[in-house]
PDB file of N, CA, C and O in Angstrom:
ATOM      1  N   MET A  62       9.104  -4.462   9.401  1.00 73.00           N
ATOM      2  CA  MET A  62       7.688  -4.750   9.254  1.00 73.00           C
ATOM      3  C   MET A  62       7.174  -4.119   7.964  1.00 73.00           C
ATOM      4  O   MET A  62       7.524  -2.999   7.649  1.00 73.00           O
ATOM      5  N   ALA A  63       6.357  -4.846   7.295  1.00 86.00           N
ATOM      6  CA  ALA A  63       5.742  -4.332   6.075  1.00 86.00           C
ATOM      7  C   ALA A  63       4.661  -3.318   6.414  1.00 86.00           C
ATOM      8  O   ALA A  63       4.107  -3.330   7.514  1.00 86.00           O
ATOM      9  N   HIS A  64       4.361  -2.455   5.485  1.00 94.00           N
ATOM     10  CA  HIS A  64       3.260  -1.522   5.644  1.00 94.00           C
ATOM     11  C   HIS A  64       1.957  -2.253   5.332  1.00 94.00           C
ATOM     12  O   HIS A  64       1.952  -3.283   4.662  1.00 94.00           O
ATOM     13  N   VAL A  65       0.856  -1.710   5.805  1.00 95.00           N
ATOM     14  CA  VAL A  65      -0.459  -2.302   5.555  1.00 95.00           C
ATOM     15  C   VAL A  65      -1.424  -1.223   5.073  1.00 95.00           C
ATOM     16  O   VAL A  65      -1.256  -0.045   5.367  1.00 95.00           O
ATOM     17  N   ILE A  66      -2.439  -1.661   4.337  1.00 96.00           N
ATOM     18  CA  ILE A  66      -3.466  -0.764   3.836  1.00 96.00           C
ATOM     19  C   ILE A  66      -4.750  -1.059   4.598  1.00 96.00           C
ATOM     20  O   ILE A  66      -5.212  -2.198   4.634  1.00 96.00           O
ATOM     21  N   SER A  67      -5.327  -0.026   5.181  1.00 96.00           N
ATOM     22  CA  SER A  67      -6.534  -0.191   5.999  1.00 96.00           C
ATOM     23  C   SER A  67      -7.789  -0.246   5.129  1.00 96.00           C
ATOM     24  O   SER A  67      -7.739  -0.050   3.909  1.00 96.00           O
ATOM     25  N   ASP A  68      -8.914  -0.445   5.773  1.00 95.00           N
ATOM     26  CA  ASP A  68     -10.199  -0.470   5.081  1.00 95.00           C
ATOM     27  C   ASP A  68     -10.593   0.906   4.559  1.00 95.00           C
ATOM     28  O   ASP A  68     -11.580   1.031   3.833  1.00 95.00           O
ATOM     29  N   ASP A  69      -9.836   1.942   4.915  1.00 97.00           N
ATOM     30  CA  ASP A  69     -10.100   3.289   4.406  1.00 97.00           C
ATOM     31  C   ASP A  69      -9.694   3.427   2.939  1.00 97.00           C
ATOM     32  O   ASP A  69     -10.021   4.436   2.298  1.00 97.00           O
ATOM     33  N   CYS A  70      -9.005   2.437   2.394  1.00 97.00           N
ATOM     34  CA  CYS A  70      -8.550   2.454   1.002  1.00 97.00           C
ATOM     35  C   CYS A  70      -9.738   2.646   0.057  1.00 97.00           C
ATOM     36  O   CYS A  70     -10.759   1.978   0.188  1.00 97.00           O
ATOM     37  N   THR A  71      -9.590   3.574  -0.897  1.00 96.00           N
ATOM     38  CA  THR A  71     -10.640   3.842  -1.879  1.00 96.00           C
ATOM     39  C   THR A  71     -10.363   3.160  -3.214  1.00 96.00           C
ATOM     40  O   THR A  71     -11.075   3.381  -4.183  1.00 96.00           O
ATOM     41  N   ASN A  72      -9.320   2.350  -3.267  1.00 96.00           N
ATOM     42  CA  ASN A  72      -8.967   1.585  -4.460  1.00 96.00           C
ATOM     43  C   ASN A  72      -8.567   2.485  -5.633  1.00 96.00           C
ATOM     44  O   ASN A  72      -8.770   2.144  -6.788  1.00 96.00           O
ATOM     45  N   CYS A  73      -7.984   3.643  -5.337  1.00 96.00           N
ATOM     46  CA  CYS A  73      -7.602   4.587  -6.392  1.00 96.00           C
ATOM     47  C   CYS A  73      -6.347   4.143  -7.142  1.00 96.00           C
ATOM     48  O   CYS A  73      -6.137   4.521  -8.284  1.00 96.00           O
ATOM     49  N   GLY A  74      -5.471   3.383  -6.471  1.00 95.00           N
ATOM     50  CA  GLY A  74      -4.265   2.879  -7.112  1.00 95.00           C
ATOM     51  C   GLY A  74      -3.083   3.825  -7.089  1.00 95.00           C
ATOM     52  O   GLY A  74      -2.047   3.532  -7.689  1.00 95.00           O
ATOM     53  N   ALA A  75      -3.187   4.949  -6.416  1.00 95.00           N
ATOM     54  CA  ALA A  75      -2.088   5.919  -6.375  1.00 95.00           C
ATOM     55  C   ALA A  75      -0.818   5.307  -5.797  1.00 95.00           C
ATOM     56  O   ALA A  75       0.291   5.659  -6.195  1.00 95.00           O
ATOM     57  N   CYS A  76      -0.955   4.385  -4.882  1.00 96.00           N
ATOM     58  CA  CYS A  76       0.192   3.786  -4.204  1.00 96.00           C
ATOM     59  C   CYS A  76       0.979   2.813  -5.088  1.00 96.00           C
ATOM     60  O   CYS A  76       2.176   2.612  -4.883  1.00 96.00           O
ATOM     61  N   VAL A  77       0.319   2.226  -6.057  1.00 96.00           N
ATOM     62  CA  VAL A  77       0.941   1.180  -6.876  1.00 96.00           C
ATOM     63  C   VAL A  77       2.197   1.678  -7.565  1.00 96.00           C
ATOM     64  O   VAL A  77       3.248   1.034  -7.517  1.00 96.00           O
ATOM     65  N   ASP A  78       2.118   2.831  -8.226  1.00 94.00           N
ATOM     66  CA  ASP A  78       3.265   3.362  -8.959  1.00 94.00           C
ATOM     67  C   ASP A  78       4.392   3.856  -8.056  1.00 94.00           C
ATOM     68  O   ASP A  78       5.528   3.977  -8.488  1.00 94.00           O
ATOM     69  N   SER A  79       4.083   4.142  -6.794  1.00 95.00           N
ATOM     70  CA  SER A  79       5.115   4.644  -5.891  1.00 95.00           C
ATOM     71  C   SER A  79       5.981   3.526  -5.308  1.00 95.00           C
ATOM     72  O   SER A  79       7.056   3.797  -4.786  1.00 95.00           O
ATOM     73  N   CYS A  80       5.531   2.290  -5.394  1.00 97.00           N
ATOM     74  CA  CYS A  80       6.262   1.173  -4.786  1.00 97.00           C
ATOM     75  C   CYS A  80       7.430   0.718  -5.667  1.00 97.00           C
ATOM     76  O   CYS A  80       7.216   0.244  -6.787  1.00 97.00           O
ATOM     77  N   PRO A  81       8.649   0.822  -5.163  1.00 97.00           N
ATOM     78  CA  PRO A  81       9.815   0.459  -5.976  1.00 97.00           C
ATOM     79  C   PRO A  81       9.996  -1.051  -6.173  1.00 97.00           C
ATOM     80  O   PRO A  81      10.772  -1.470  -7.039  1.00 97.00           O
ATOM     81  N   VAL A  82       9.291  -1.854  -5.406  1.00 97.00           N
ATOM     82  CA  VAL A  82       9.446  -3.311  -5.532  1.00 97.00           C
ATOM     83  C   VAL A  82       8.150  -4.009  -5.956  1.00 97.00           C
ATOM     84  O   VAL A  82       8.037  -5.227  -5.878  1.00 97.00           O
ATOM     85  N   ASN A  83       7.180  -3.234  -6.415  1.00 97.00           N
ATOM     86  CA  ASN A  83       5.902  -3.778  -6.900  1.00 97.00           C
ATOM     87  C   ASN A  83       5.220  -4.690  -5.888  1.00 97.00           C
ATOM     88  O   ASN A  83       4.744  -5.773  -6.236  1.00 97.00           O
ATOM     89  N   ALA A  84       5.156  -4.250  -4.645  1.00 97.00           N
ATOM     90  CA  ALA A  84       4.555  -5.047  -3.583  1.00 97.00           C
ATOM     91  C   ALA A  84       3.061  -4.779  -3.398  1.00 97.00           C
ATOM     92  O   ALA A  84       2.422  -5.422  -2.585  1.00 97.00           O
ATOM     93  N   ILE A  85       2.509  -3.839  -4.165  1.00 97.00           N
ATOM     94  CA  ILE A  85       1.106  -3.453  -3.984  1.00 97.00           C
ATOM     95  C   ILE A  85       0.293  -3.875  -5.200  1.00 97.00           C
ATOM     96  O   ILE A  85       0.680  -3.622  -6.341  1.00 97.00           O
ATOM     97  N   ALA A  86      -0.851  -4.512  -4.924  1.00 97.00           N
ATOM     98  CA  ALA A  86      -1.723  -4.982  -5.999  1.00 97.00           C
ATOM     99  C   ALA A  86      -3.184  -4.881  -5.573  1.00 97.00           C
ATOM    100  O   ALA A  86      -3.490  -4.891  -4.383  1.00 97.00           O
ATOM    101  N   PRO A  87      -4.088  -4.781  -6.555  1.00 95.00           N
ATOM    102  CA  PRO A  87      -5.516  -4.767  -6.231  1.00 95.00           C
ATOM    103  C   PRO A  87      -5.918  -6.069  -5.545  1.00 95.00           C
ATOM    104  O   PRO A  87      -5.415  -7.136  -5.881  1.00 95.00           O
ATOM    105  N   ALA A  88      -6.828  -5.955  -4.587  1.00 94.00           N
ATOM    106  CA  ALA A  88      -7.338  -7.128  -3.871  1.00 94.00           C
ATOM    107  C   ALA A  88      -8.802  -6.870  -3.540  1.00 94.00           C
ATOM    108  O   ALA A  88      -9.117  -6.368  -2.463  1.00 94.00           O
ATOM    109  N   GLY A  89      -9.673  -7.151  -4.471  1.00 93.00           N
ATOM    110  CA  GLY A  89     -11.089  -6.891  -4.259  1.00 93.00           C
ATOM    111  C   GLY A  89     -11.395  -5.416  -4.336  1.00 93.00           C
ATOM    112  O   GLY A  89     -11.046  -4.755  -5.306  1.00 93.00           O
ATOM    113  N   ASP A  90     -11.986  -4.872  -3.277  1.00 94.00           N
ATOM    114  CA  ASP A  90     -12.393  -3.473  -3.287  1.00 94.00           C
ATOM    115  C   ASP A  90     -11.346  -2.525  -2.704  1.00 94.00           C
ATOM    116  O   ASP A  90     -11.625  -1.357  -2.446  1.00 94.00           O
ATOM    117  N   LYS A  91     -10.140  -3.026  -2.471  1.00 95.00           N
ATOM    118  CA  LYS A  91      -9.037  -2.180  -2.025  1.00 95.00           C
ATOM    119  C   LYS A  91      -7.727  -2.775  -2.546  1.00 95.00           C
ATOM    120  O   LYS A  91      -7.738  -3.739  -3.277  1.00 95.00           O
ATOM    121  N   HIS A  92      -6.608  -2.190  -2.169  1.00 97.00           N
ATOM    122  CA  HIS A  92      -5.301  -2.706  -2.548  1.00 97.00           C
ATOM    123  C   HIS A  92      -4.671  -3.402  -1.344  1.00 97.00           C
ATOM    124  O   HIS A  92      -5.050  -3.146  -0.203  1.00 97.00           O
ATOM    125  N   LYS A  93      -3.702  -4.253  -1.625  1.00 96.00           N
ATOM    126  CA  LYS A  93      -3.034  -4.991  -0.560  1.00 96.00           C
ATOM    127  C   LYS A  93      -1.526  -4.941  -0.791  1.00 96.00           C
ATOM    128  O   LYS A  93      -1.057  -4.963  -1.928  1.00 96.00           O
ATOM    129  N   ILE A  94      -0.780  -4.894   0.310  1.00 97.00           N
ATOM    130  CA  ILE A  94       0.678  -4.894   0.247  1.00 97.00           C
ATOM    131  C   ILE A  94       1.173  -6.292   0.605  1.00 97.00           C
ATOM    132  O   ILE A  94       0.828  -6.835   1.652  1.00 97.00           O
ATOM    133  N   ASP A  95       1.982  -6.869  -0.264  1.00 96.00           N
ATOM    134  CA  ASP A  95       2.574  -8.185  -0.009  1.00 96.00           C
ATOM    135  C   ASP A  95       3.688  -8.006   1.018  1.00 96.00           C
ATOM    136  O   ASP A  95       4.727  -7.410   0.732  1.00 96.00           O
ATOM    137  N   GLY A  96       3.478  -8.531   2.200  1.00 94.00           N
ATOM    138  CA  GLY A  96       4.428  -8.379   3.303  1.00 94.00           C
ATOM    139  C   GLY A  96       5.781  -9.009   3.046  1.00 94.00           C
ATOM    140  O   GLY A  96       6.789  -8.576   3.597  1.00 94.00           O
ATOM    141  N   ASP A  97       5.827 -10.020   2.195  1.00 95.00           N
ATOM    142  CA  ASP A  97       7.097 -10.671   1.879  1.00 95.00           C
ATOM    143  C   ASP A  97       7.923  -9.864   0.887  1.00 95.00           C
ATOM    144  O   ASP A  97       9.139  -9.993   0.834  1.00 95.00           O
ATOM    145  N   THR A  98       7.260  -9.024   0.104  1.00 96.00           N
ATOM    146  CA  THR A  98       7.938  -8.229  -0.913  1.00 96.00           C
ATOM    147  C   THR A  98       8.254  -6.816  -0.422  1.00 96.00           C
ATOM    148  O   THR A  98       9.269  -6.239  -0.805  1.00 96.00           O
ATOM    149  N   CYS A  99       7.410  -6.268   0.425  1.00 95.00           N
ATOM    150  CA  CYS A  99       7.565  -4.904   0.933  1.00 95.00           C
ATOM    151  C   CYS A  99       8.916  -4.725   1.634  1.00 95.00           C
ATOM    152  O   CYS A  99       9.311  -5.548   2.456  1.00 95.00           O
ATOM    153  N   ILE A 100       9.615  -3.640   1.280  1.00 95.00           N
ATOM    154  CA  ILE A 100      10.915  -3.350   1.903  1.00 95.00           C
ATOM    155  C   ILE A 100      10.799  -2.247   2.967  1.00 95.00           C
ATOM    156  O   ILE A 100      11.806  -1.732   3.439  1.00 95.00           O
ATOM    157  N   ASP A 101       9.574  -1.881   3.301  1.00 94.00           N
ATOM    158  CA  ASP A 101       9.306  -0.919   4.368  1.00 94.00           C
ATOM    159  C   ASP A 101       9.918   0.453   4.103  1.00 94.00           C
ATOM    160  O   ASP A 101      10.378   1.126   5.023  1.00 94.00           O
ATOM    161  N   CYS A 102       9.900   0.879   2.837  1.00 94.00           N
ATOM    162  CA  CYS A 102      10.499   2.172   2.500  1.00 94.00           C
ATOM    163  C   CYS A 102       9.571   3.343   2.818  1.00 94.00           C
ATOM    164  O   CYS A 102      10.027   4.466   2.997  1.00 94.00           O
ATOM    165  N   GLY A 103       8.252   3.093   2.833  1.00 94.00           N
ATOM    166  CA  GLY A 103       7.295   4.135   3.156  1.00 94.00           C
ATOM    167  C   GLY A 103       6.908   5.048   2.008  1.00 94.00           C
ATOM    168  O   GLY A 103       6.158   6.005   2.212  1.00 94.00           O
ATOM    169  N   ALA A 104       7.372   4.774   0.806  1.00 95.00           N
ATOM    170  CA  ALA A 104       7.036   5.629  -0.338  1.00 95.00           C
ATOM    171  C   ALA A 104       5.535   5.687  -0.584  1.00 95.00           C
ATOM    172  O   ALA A 104       4.998   6.735  -0.957  1.00 95.00           O
ATOM    173  N   CYS A 105       4.843   4.614  -0.336  1.00 96.00           N
ATOM    174  CA  CYS A 105       3.399   4.555  -0.562  1.00 96.00           C
ATOM    175  C   CYS A 105       2.619   5.412   0.419  1.00 96.00           C
ATOM    176  O   CYS A 105       1.547   5.929   0.094  1.00 96.00           O
ATOM    177  N   VAL A 106       3.136   5.587   1.605  1.00 96.00           N
ATOM    178  CA  VAL A 106       2.434   6.343   2.647  1.00 96.00           C
ATOM    179  C   VAL A 106       2.167   7.773   2.181  1.00 96.00           C
ATOM    180  O   VAL A 106       1.065   8.307   2.349  1.00 96.00           O
ATOM    181  N   ASP A 107       3.157   8.398   1.590  1.00 93.00           N
ATOM    182  CA  ASP A 107       3.036   9.785   1.158  1.00 93.00           C
ATOM    183  C   ASP A 107       2.136   9.957  -0.061  1.00 93.00           C
ATOM    184  O   ASP A 107       1.628  11.045  -0.298  1.00 93.00           O
ATOM    185  N   THR A 108       1.944   8.913  -0.844  1.00 96.00           N
ATOM    186  CA  THR A 108       1.136   9.040  -2.056  1.00 96.00           C
ATOM    187  C   THR A 108      -0.331   8.720  -1.843  1.00 96.00           C
ATOM    188  O   THR A 108      -1.152   9.032  -2.688  1.00 96.00           O
ATOM    189  N   CYS A 109      -0.687   8.136  -0.736  1.00 97.00           N
ATOM    190  CA  CYS A 109      -2.079   7.763  -0.471  1.00 97.00           C
ATOM    191  C   CYS A 109      -2.901   9.013  -0.136  1.00 97.00           C
ATOM    192  O   CYS A 109      -2.647   9.660   0.882  1.00 97.00           O
ATOM    193  N   PRO A 110      -3.908   9.327  -0.960  1.00 97.00           N
ATOM    194  CA  PRO A 110      -4.689  10.549  -0.723  1.00 97.00           C
ATOM    195  C   PRO A 110      -5.644  10.463   0.475  1.00 97.00           C
ATOM    196  O   PRO A 110      -6.148  11.494   0.934  1.00 97.00           O
ATOM    197  N   VAL A 111      -5.883   9.261   0.999  1.00 97.00           N
ATOM    198  CA  VAL A 111      -6.793   9.120   2.155  1.00 97.00           C
ATOM    199  C   VAL A 111      -6.087   8.596   3.406  1.00 97.00           C
ATOM    200  O   VAL A 111      -6.724   8.192   4.360  1.00 97.00           O
ATOM    201  N   SER A 112      -4.769   8.593   3.383  1.00 97.00           N
ATOM    202  CA  SER A 112      -3.953   8.142   4.531  1.00 97.00           C
ATOM    203  C   SER A 112      -4.345   6.760   5.033  1.00 97.00           C
ATOM    204  O   SER A 112      -4.459   6.524   6.229  1.00 97.00           O
ATOM    205  N   ALA A 113      -4.527   5.836   4.080  1.00 97.00           N
ATOM    206  CA  ALA A 113      -4.947   4.482   4.433  1.00 97.00           C
ATOM    207  C   ALA A 113      -3.774   3.528   4.642  1.00 97.00           C
ATOM    208  O   ALA A 113      -3.977   2.365   4.956  1.00 97.00           O
ATOM    209  N   ILE A 114      -2.547   4.009   4.493  1.00 97.00           N
ATOM    210  CA  ILE A 114      -1.370   3.145   4.611  1.00 97.00           C
ATOM    211  C   ILE A 114      -0.566   3.529   5.839  1.00 97.00           C
ATOM    212  O   ILE A 114      -0.287   4.698   6.086  1.00 97.00           O
ATOM    213  N   SER A 115      -0.168   2.503   6.586  1.00 95.00           N
ATOM    214  CA  SER A 115       0.633   2.741   7.796  1.00 95.00           C
ATOM    215  C   SER A 115       1.570   1.566   8.033  1.00 95.00           C
ATOM    216  O   SER A 115       1.414   0.502   7.438  1.00 95.00           O
ATOM    217  N   ALA A 116       2.529   1.774   8.915  1.00 91.00           N
ATOM    218  CA  ALA A 116       3.436   0.694   9.281  1.00 91.00           C
ATOM    219  C   ALA A 116       2.660  -0.330  10.113  1.00 91.00           C
ATOM    220  O   ALA A 116       1.809   0.036  10.918  1.00 91.00           O
ATOM    221  N   ALA A 117       2.953  -1.574   9.875  1.00 80.00           N
ATOM    222  CA  ALA A 117       2.245  -2.656  10.587  1.00 80.00           C
ATOM    223  C   ALA A 117       2.688  -2.732  12.030  1.00 80.00           C
ATOM    224  O   ALA A 117       3.724  -2.338  12.402  1.00 80.00           O
TER     225      ALA A 117
END
């Protein structure tokens, strides 16, 4: 299962650089993880300063 970003996202972009497969991109007022690209590694979870990322 891909990870997801909740509405708690502050759009800081910290997660973007942590993703080894570039599955995270801006989407309006927050970021979004492409479920087809995400390899479920969890690297983004640790870099999110507001804990807005979790396993789906």
